[in-house]
PDB file of C-alpha atoms in Angstrom:
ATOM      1  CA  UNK P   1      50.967  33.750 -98.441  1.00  0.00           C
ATOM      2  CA  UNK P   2      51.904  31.574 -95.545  1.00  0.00           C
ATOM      3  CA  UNK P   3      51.626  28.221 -98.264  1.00  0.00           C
ATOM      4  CA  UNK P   4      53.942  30.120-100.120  1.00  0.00           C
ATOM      5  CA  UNK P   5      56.121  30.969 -97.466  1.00  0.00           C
ATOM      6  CA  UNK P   6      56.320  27.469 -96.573  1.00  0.00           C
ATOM      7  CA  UNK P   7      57.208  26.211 -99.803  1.00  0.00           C
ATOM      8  CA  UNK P   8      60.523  28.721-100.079  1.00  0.00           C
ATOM      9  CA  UNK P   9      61.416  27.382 -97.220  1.00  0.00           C
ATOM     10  CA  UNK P  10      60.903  24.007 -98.155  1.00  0.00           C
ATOM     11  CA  UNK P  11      63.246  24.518-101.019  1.00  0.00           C
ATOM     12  CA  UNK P  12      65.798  26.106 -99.018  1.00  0.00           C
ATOM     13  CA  UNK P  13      66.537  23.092 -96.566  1.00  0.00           C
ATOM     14  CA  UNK P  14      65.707  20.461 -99.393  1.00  0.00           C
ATOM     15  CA  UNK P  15      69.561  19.506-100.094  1.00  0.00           C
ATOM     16  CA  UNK P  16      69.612  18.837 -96.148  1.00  0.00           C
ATOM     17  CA  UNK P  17      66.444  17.300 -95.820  1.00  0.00           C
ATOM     18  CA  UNK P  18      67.809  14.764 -98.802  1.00  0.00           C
ATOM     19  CA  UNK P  19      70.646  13.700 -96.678  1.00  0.00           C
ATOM     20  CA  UNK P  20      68.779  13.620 -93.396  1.00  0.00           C
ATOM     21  CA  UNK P  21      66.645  11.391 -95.156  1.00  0.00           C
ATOM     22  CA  UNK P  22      68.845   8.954 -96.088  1.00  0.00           C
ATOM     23  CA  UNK P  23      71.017   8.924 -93.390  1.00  0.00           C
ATOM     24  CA  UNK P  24      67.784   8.434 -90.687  1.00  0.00           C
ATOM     25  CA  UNK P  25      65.996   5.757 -93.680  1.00  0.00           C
ATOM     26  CA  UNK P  26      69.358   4.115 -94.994  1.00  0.00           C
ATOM     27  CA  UNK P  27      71.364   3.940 -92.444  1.00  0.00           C
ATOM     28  CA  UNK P  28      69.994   4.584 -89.093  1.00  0.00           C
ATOM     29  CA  UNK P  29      66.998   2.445 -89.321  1.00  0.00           C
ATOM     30  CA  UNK P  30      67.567  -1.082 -88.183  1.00  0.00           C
ATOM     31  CA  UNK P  31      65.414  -2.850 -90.242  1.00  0.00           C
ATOM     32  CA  UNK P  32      66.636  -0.886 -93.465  1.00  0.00           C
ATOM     33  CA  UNK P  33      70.003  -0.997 -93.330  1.00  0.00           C
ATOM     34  CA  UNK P  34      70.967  -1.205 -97.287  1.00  0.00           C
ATOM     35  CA  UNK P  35      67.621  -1.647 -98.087  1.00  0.00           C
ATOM     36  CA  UNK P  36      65.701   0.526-101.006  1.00  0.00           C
ATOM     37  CA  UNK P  37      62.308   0.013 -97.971  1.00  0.00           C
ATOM     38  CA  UNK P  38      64.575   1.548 -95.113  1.00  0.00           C
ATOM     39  CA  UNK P  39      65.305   4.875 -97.166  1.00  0.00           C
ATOM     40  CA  UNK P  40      61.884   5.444 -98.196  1.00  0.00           C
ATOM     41  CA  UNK P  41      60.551   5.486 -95.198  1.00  0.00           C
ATOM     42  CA  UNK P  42      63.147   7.274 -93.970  1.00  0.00           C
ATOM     43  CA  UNK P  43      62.577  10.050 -96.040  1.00  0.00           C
ATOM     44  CA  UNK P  44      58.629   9.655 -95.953  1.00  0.00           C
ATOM     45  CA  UNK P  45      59.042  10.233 -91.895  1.00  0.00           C
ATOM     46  CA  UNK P  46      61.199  12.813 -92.359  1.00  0.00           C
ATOM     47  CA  UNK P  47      59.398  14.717 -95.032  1.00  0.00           C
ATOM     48  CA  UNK P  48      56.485  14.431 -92.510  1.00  0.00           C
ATOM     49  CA  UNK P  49      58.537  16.213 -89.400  1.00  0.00           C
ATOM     50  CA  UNK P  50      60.044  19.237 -92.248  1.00  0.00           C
ATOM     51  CA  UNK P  51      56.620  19.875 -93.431  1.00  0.00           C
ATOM     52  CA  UNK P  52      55.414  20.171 -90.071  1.00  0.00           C
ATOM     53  CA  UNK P  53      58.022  22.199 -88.674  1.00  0.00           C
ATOM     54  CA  UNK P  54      57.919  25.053 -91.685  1.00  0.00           C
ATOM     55  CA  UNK P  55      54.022  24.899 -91.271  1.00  0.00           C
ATOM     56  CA  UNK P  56      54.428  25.150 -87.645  1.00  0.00           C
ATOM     57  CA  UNK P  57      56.746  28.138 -88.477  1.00  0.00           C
ATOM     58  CA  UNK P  58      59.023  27.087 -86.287  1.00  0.00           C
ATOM     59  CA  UNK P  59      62.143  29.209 -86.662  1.00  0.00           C
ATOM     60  CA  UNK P  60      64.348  28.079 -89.193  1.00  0.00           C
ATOM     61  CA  UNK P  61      67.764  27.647 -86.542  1.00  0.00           C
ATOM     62  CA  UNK P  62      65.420  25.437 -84.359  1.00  0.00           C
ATOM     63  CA  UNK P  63      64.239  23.534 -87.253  1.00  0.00           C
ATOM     64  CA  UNK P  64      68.156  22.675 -87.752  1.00  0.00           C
ATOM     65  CA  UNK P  65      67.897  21.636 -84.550  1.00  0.00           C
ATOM     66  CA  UNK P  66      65.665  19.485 -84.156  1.00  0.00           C
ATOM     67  CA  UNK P  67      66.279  17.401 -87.225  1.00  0.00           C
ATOM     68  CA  UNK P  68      70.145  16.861 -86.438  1.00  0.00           C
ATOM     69  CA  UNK P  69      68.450  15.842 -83.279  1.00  0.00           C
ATOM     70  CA  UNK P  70      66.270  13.451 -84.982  1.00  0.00           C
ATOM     71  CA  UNK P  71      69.339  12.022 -86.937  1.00  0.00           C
ATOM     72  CA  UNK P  72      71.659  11.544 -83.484  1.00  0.00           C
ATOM     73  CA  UNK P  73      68.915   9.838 -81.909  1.00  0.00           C
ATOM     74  CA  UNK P  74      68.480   7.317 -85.266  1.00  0.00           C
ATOM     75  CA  UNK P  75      72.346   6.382 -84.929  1.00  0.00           C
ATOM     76  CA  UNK P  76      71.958   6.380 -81.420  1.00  0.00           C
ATOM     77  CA  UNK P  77      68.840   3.880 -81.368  1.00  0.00           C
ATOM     78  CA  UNK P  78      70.279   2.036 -84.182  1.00  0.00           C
ATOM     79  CA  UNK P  79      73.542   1.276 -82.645  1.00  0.00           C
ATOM     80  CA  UNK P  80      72.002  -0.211 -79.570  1.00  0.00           C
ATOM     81  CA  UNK P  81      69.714  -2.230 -81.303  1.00  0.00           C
ATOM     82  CA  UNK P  82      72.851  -3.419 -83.167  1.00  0.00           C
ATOM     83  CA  UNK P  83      74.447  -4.230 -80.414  1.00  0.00           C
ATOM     84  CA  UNK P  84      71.669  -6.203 -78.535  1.00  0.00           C
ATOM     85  CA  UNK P  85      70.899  -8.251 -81.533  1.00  0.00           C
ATOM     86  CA  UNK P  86      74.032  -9.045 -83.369  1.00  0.00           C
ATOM     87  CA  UNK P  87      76.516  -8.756 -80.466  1.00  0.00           C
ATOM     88  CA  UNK P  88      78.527  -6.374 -82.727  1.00  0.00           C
ATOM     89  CA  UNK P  89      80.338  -3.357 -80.781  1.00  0.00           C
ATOM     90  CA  UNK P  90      83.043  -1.364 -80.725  1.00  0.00           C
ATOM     91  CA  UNK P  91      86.603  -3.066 -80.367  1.00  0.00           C
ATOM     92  CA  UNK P  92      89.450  -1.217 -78.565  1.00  0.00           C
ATOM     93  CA  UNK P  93      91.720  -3.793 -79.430  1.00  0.00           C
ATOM     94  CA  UNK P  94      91.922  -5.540 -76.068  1.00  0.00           C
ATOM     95  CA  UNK P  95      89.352  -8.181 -74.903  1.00  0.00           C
ATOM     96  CA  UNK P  96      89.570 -10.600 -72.087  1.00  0.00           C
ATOM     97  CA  UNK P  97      90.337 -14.152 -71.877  1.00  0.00           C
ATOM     98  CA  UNK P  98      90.670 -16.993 -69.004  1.00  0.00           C
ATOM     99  CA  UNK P  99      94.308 -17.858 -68.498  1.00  0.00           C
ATOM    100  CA  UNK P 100      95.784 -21.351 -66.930  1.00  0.00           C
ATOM    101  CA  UNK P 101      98.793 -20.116 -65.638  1.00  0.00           C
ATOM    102  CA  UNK P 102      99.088 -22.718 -63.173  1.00  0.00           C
ATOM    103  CA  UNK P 103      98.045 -26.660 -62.800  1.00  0.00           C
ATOM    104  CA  UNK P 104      95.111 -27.459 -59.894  1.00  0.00           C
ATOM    105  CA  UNK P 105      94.719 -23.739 -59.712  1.00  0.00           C
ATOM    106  CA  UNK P 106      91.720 -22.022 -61.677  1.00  0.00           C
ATOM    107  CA  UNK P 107      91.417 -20.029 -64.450  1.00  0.00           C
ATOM    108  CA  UNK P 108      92.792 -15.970 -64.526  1.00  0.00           C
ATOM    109  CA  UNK P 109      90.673 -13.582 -66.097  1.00  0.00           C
ATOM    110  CA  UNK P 110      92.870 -11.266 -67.451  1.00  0.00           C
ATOM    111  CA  UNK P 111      93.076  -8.493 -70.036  1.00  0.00           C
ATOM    112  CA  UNK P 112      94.600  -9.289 -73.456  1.00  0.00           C
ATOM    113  CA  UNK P 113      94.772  -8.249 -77.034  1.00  0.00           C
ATOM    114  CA  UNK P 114      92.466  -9.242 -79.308  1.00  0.00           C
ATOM    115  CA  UNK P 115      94.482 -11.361 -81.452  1.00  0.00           C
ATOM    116  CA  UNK P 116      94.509 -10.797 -86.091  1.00  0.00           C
ATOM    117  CA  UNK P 117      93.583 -13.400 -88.232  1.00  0.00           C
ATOM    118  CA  UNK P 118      96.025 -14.462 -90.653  1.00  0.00           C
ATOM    119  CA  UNK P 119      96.112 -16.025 -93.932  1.00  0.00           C
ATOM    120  CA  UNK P 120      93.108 -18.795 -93.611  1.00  0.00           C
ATOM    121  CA  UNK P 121      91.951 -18.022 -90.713  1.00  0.00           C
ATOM    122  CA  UNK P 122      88.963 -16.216 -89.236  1.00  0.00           C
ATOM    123  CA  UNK P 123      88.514 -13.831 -85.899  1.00  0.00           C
ATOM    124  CA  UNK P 124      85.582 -15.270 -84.293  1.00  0.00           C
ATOM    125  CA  UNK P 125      84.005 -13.174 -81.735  1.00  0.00           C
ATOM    126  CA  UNK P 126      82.481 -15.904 -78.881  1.00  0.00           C
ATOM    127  CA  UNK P 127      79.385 -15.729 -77.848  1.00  0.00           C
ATOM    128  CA  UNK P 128      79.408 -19.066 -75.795  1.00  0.00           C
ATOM    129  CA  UNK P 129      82.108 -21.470 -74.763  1.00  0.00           C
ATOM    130  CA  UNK P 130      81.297 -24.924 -73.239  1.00  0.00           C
ATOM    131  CA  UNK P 131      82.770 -26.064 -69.893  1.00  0.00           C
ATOM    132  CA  UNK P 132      83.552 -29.505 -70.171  1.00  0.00           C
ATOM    133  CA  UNK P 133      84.989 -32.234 -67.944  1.00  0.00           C
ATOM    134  CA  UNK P 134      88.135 -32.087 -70.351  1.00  0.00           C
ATOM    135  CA  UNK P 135      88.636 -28.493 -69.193  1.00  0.00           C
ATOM    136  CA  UNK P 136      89.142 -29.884 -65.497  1.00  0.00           C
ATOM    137  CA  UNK P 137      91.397 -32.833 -66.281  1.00  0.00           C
ATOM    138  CA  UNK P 138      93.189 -29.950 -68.068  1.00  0.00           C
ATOM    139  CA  UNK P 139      93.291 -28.132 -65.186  1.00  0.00           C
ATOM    140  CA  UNK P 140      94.187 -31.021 -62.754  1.00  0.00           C
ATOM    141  CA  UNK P 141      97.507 -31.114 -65.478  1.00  0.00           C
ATOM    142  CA  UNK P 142      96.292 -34.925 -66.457  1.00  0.00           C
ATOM    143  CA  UNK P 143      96.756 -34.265 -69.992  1.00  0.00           C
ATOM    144  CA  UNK P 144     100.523 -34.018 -70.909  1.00  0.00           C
ATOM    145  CA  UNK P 145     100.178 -32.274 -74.108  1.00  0.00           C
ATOM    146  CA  UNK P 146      98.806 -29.016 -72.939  1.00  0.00           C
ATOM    147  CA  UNK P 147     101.315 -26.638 -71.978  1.00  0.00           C
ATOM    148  CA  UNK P 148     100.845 -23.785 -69.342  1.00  0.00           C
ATOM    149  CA  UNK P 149      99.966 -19.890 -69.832  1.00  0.00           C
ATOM    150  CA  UNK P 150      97.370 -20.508 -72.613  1.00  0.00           C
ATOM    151  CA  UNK P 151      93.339 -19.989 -72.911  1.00  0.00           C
ATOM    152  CA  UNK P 152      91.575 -23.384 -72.625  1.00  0.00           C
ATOM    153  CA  UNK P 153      87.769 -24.208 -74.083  1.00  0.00           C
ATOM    154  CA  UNK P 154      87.054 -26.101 -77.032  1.00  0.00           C
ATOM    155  CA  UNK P 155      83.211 -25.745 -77.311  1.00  0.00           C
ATOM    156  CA  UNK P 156      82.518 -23.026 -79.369  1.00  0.00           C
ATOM    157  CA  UNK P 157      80.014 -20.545 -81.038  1.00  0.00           C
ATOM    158  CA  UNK P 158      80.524 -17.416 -82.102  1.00  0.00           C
ATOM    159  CA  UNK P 159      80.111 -14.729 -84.960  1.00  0.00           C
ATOM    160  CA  UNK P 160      82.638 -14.129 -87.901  1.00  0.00           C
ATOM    161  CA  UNK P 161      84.037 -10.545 -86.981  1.00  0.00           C
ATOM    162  CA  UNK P 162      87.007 -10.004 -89.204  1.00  0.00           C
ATOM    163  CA  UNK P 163      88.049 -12.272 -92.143  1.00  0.00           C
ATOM    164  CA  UNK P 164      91.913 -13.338 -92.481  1.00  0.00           C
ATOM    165  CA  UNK P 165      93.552 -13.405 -96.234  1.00  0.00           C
ATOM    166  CA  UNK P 166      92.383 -16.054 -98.836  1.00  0.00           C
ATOM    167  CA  UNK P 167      89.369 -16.825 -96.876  1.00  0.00           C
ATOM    168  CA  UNK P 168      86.283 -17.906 -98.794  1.00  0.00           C
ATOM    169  CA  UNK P 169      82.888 -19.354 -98.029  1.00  0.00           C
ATOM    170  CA  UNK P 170      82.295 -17.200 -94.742  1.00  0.00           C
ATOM    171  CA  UNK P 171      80.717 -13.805 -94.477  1.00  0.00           C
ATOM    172  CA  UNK P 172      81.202 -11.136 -91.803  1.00  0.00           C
ATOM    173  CA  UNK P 173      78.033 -11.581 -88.991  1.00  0.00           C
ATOM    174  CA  UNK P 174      77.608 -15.321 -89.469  1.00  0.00           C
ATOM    175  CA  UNK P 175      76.492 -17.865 -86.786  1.00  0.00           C
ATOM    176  CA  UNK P 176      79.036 -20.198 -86.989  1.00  0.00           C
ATOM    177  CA  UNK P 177      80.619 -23.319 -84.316  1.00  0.00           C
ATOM    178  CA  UNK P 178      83.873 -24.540 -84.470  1.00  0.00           C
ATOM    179  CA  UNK P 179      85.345 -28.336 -84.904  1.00  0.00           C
ATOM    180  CA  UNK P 180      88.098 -28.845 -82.641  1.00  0.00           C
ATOM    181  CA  UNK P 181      90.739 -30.799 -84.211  1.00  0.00           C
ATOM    182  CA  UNK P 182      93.029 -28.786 -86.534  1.00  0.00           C
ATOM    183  CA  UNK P 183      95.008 -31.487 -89.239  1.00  0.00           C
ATOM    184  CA  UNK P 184      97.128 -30.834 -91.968  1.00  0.00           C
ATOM    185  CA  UNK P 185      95.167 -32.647 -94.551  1.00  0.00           C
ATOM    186  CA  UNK P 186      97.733 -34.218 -96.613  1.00  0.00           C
ATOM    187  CA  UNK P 187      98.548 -37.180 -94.312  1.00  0.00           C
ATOM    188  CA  UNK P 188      97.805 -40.768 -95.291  1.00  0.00           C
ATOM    189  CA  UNK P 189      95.197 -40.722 -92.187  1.00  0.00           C
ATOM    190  CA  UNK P 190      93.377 -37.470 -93.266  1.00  0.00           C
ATOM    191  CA  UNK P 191      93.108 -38.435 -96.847  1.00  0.00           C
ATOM    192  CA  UNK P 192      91.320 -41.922 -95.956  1.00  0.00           C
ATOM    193  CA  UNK P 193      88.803 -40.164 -93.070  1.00  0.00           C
ATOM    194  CA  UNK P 194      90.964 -40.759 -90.304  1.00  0.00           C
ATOM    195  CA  UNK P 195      91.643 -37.101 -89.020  1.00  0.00           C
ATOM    196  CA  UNK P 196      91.743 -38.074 -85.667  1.00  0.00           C
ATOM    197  CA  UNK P 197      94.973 -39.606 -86.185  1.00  0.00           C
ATOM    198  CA  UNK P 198      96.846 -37.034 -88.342  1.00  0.00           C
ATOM    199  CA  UNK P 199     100.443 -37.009 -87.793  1.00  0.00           C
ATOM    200  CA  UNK P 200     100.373 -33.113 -87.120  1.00  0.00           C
ATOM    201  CA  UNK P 201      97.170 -33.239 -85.484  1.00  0.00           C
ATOM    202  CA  UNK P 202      96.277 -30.414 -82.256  1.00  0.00           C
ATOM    203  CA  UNK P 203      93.293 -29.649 -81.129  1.00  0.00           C
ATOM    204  CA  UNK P 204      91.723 -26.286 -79.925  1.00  0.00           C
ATOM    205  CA  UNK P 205      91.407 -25.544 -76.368  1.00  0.00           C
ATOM    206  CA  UNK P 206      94.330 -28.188 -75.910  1.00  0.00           C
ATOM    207  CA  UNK P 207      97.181 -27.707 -77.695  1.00  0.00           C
ATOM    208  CA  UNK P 208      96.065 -24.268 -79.412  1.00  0.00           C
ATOM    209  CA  UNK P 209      94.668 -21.406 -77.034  1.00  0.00           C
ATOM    210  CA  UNK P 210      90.984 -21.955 -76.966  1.00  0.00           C
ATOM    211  CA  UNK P 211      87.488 -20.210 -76.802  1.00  0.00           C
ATOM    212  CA  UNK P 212      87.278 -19.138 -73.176  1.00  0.00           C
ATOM    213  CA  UNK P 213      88.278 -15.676 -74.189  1.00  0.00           C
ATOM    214  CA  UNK P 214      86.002 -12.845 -75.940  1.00  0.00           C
ATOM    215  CA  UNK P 215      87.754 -13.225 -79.273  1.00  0.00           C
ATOM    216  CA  UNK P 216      89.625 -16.376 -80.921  1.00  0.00           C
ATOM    217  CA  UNK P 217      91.561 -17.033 -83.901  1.00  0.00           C
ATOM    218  CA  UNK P 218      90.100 -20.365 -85.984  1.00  0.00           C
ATOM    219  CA  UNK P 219      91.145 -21.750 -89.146  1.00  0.00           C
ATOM    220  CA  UNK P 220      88.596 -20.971 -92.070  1.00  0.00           C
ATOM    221  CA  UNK P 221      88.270 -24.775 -92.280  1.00  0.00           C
ATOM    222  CA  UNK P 222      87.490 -25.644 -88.714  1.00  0.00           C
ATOM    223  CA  UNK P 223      84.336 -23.111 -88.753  1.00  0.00           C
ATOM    224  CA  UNK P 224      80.992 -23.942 -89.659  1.00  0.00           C
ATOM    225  CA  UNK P 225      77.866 -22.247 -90.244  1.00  0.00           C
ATOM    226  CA  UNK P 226      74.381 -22.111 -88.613  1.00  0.00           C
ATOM    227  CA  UNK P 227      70.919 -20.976 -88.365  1.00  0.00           C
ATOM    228  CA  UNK P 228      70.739 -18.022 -86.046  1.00  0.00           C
ATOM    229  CA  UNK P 229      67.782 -19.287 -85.244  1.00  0.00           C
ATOM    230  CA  UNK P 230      69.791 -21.772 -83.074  1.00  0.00           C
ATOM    231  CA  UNK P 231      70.617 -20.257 -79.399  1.00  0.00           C
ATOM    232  CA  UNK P 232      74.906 -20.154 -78.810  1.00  0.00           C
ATOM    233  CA  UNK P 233      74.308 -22.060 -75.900  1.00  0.00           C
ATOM    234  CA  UNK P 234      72.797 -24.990 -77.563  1.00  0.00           C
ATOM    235  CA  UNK P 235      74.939 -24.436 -80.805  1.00  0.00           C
ATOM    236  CA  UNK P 236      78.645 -24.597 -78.668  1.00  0.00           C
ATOM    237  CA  UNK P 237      78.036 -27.868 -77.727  1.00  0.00           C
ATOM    238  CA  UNK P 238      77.637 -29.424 -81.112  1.00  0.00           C
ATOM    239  CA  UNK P 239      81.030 -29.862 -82.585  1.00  0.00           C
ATOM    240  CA  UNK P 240      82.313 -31.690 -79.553  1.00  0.00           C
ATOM    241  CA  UNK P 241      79.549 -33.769 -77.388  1.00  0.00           C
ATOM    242  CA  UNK P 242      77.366 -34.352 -80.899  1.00  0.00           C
ATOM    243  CA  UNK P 243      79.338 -34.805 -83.518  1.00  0.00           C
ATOM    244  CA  UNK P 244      82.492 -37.199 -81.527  1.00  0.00           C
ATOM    245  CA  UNK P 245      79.590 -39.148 -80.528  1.00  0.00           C
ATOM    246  CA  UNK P 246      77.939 -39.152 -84.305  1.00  0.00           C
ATOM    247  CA  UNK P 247      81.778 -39.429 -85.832  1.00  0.00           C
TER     248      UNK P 247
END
């Protein structure tokens, strides 16, 4: 009697046990995120706690309970983890950024929007940005093309967080670093390898606002990217005190 009682009741919750399931397995499980082996062992766990419950005869309201329970604590767990490992979190549209508002004075952290990508270009959320002795002659207003009330830094790494129109190659998440020098590619010096000397060349973290802010705007073509094996500390000094050197 009581294996049959159990079983009625099995069959009664089995439409939310089935969504339980896959919510805990296929999306809550870091590890299993769109993955066929993160649903089934979502649903083998949670077959496991419903059988026990019903066999427990625990009362039917308290078995609701404790499996919505079980399903806030997945997200909860999962979005942490997500956080921690991929730096991804929630965005209330403001984000904030080191100003120079005012040569031989330091930087202003202030609060700003988080800037949108437009057509070929990328949002790159920064995970490191390099302080370089270029930063301090910028500061010390030795460098007459960089103009006040902007975001300096120009050694960057960073994830791809939001993709601007007609951009190809790059995927949402990736590890990428940014080359400084932005050119217009058609000039007589970029076709023959010569970018540093395009006609309509400007550079990030000089002319452009830089990475010294939480969020920055790059063209698709100035990002590259890496192994995530490779720290962002290590990784934002490649594109300007390796590769000049290399170039």
């Amino acid at each position: 009697a009581r294996t049959g009682s159990a079983t009625n009741a099995l069959v009664q919750s089995y439409e939310l046990d089935a969504i339980a399931s896959c919510v805990v397995g296929g999306v809550s499980m870091r590890g299993g995120v769109g993955s066929i082996g993160g649903v089934v062992t979502g649903v083998l766990l949670f077959q496991i706690i419903s059988y026990g419950l019903v066999f427990a005869q625990v009362n039917p309201y308290l078995q609701y309970f404790v499996k919505g329970a079980i399903i806030l604590l997945a997200v909860a767990v999962d979005t942490h983890i997500l956080r921690r490992n991929r730096g991804i979190e929630i965005m209330n549209g403001k984000m904030k950024a080191a100003f120079l508002r005012e040569f031989h004075h330091g930087l202003s952290l202030e609060e700003t929007d988080i800037p949108t990508p437009g057509p070929n270009e990328v949002l790159v959320k920064v995970k490191a940005s390099g302080l370089c002795a270029s930063d301090l002659h910028i500061i010390d207003g030795i460098l007459p093309t960089v103009k006040l009330n902007y975001t300096p830094g120009h050694e960057m790494a960073g994830i791809v967080w939001e993709l601007g129109e007609n951009v190809t190659g790059l995927e949402k998440g990736q590890h990428v670093v940014a080359a400084i020098d932005v050119i217009c590619g058609k000039c007589r010096f970029c076709r023959t390898g010569q970018t540093h000397l395009c006609r309509s060349l400007k550079r990030i973290g000089f002319e452009l606002n830089g990475s010294h802010e939480e969020y920055a705007v790059v063209p698709k073509d100035n990002l590259f990217p890496i192994d995530e094996s490779i720290p962002f500390e290590q990784a934002a000094v490649i594109p300007d005190a390796v590769v000049c050197m290399y170039h």
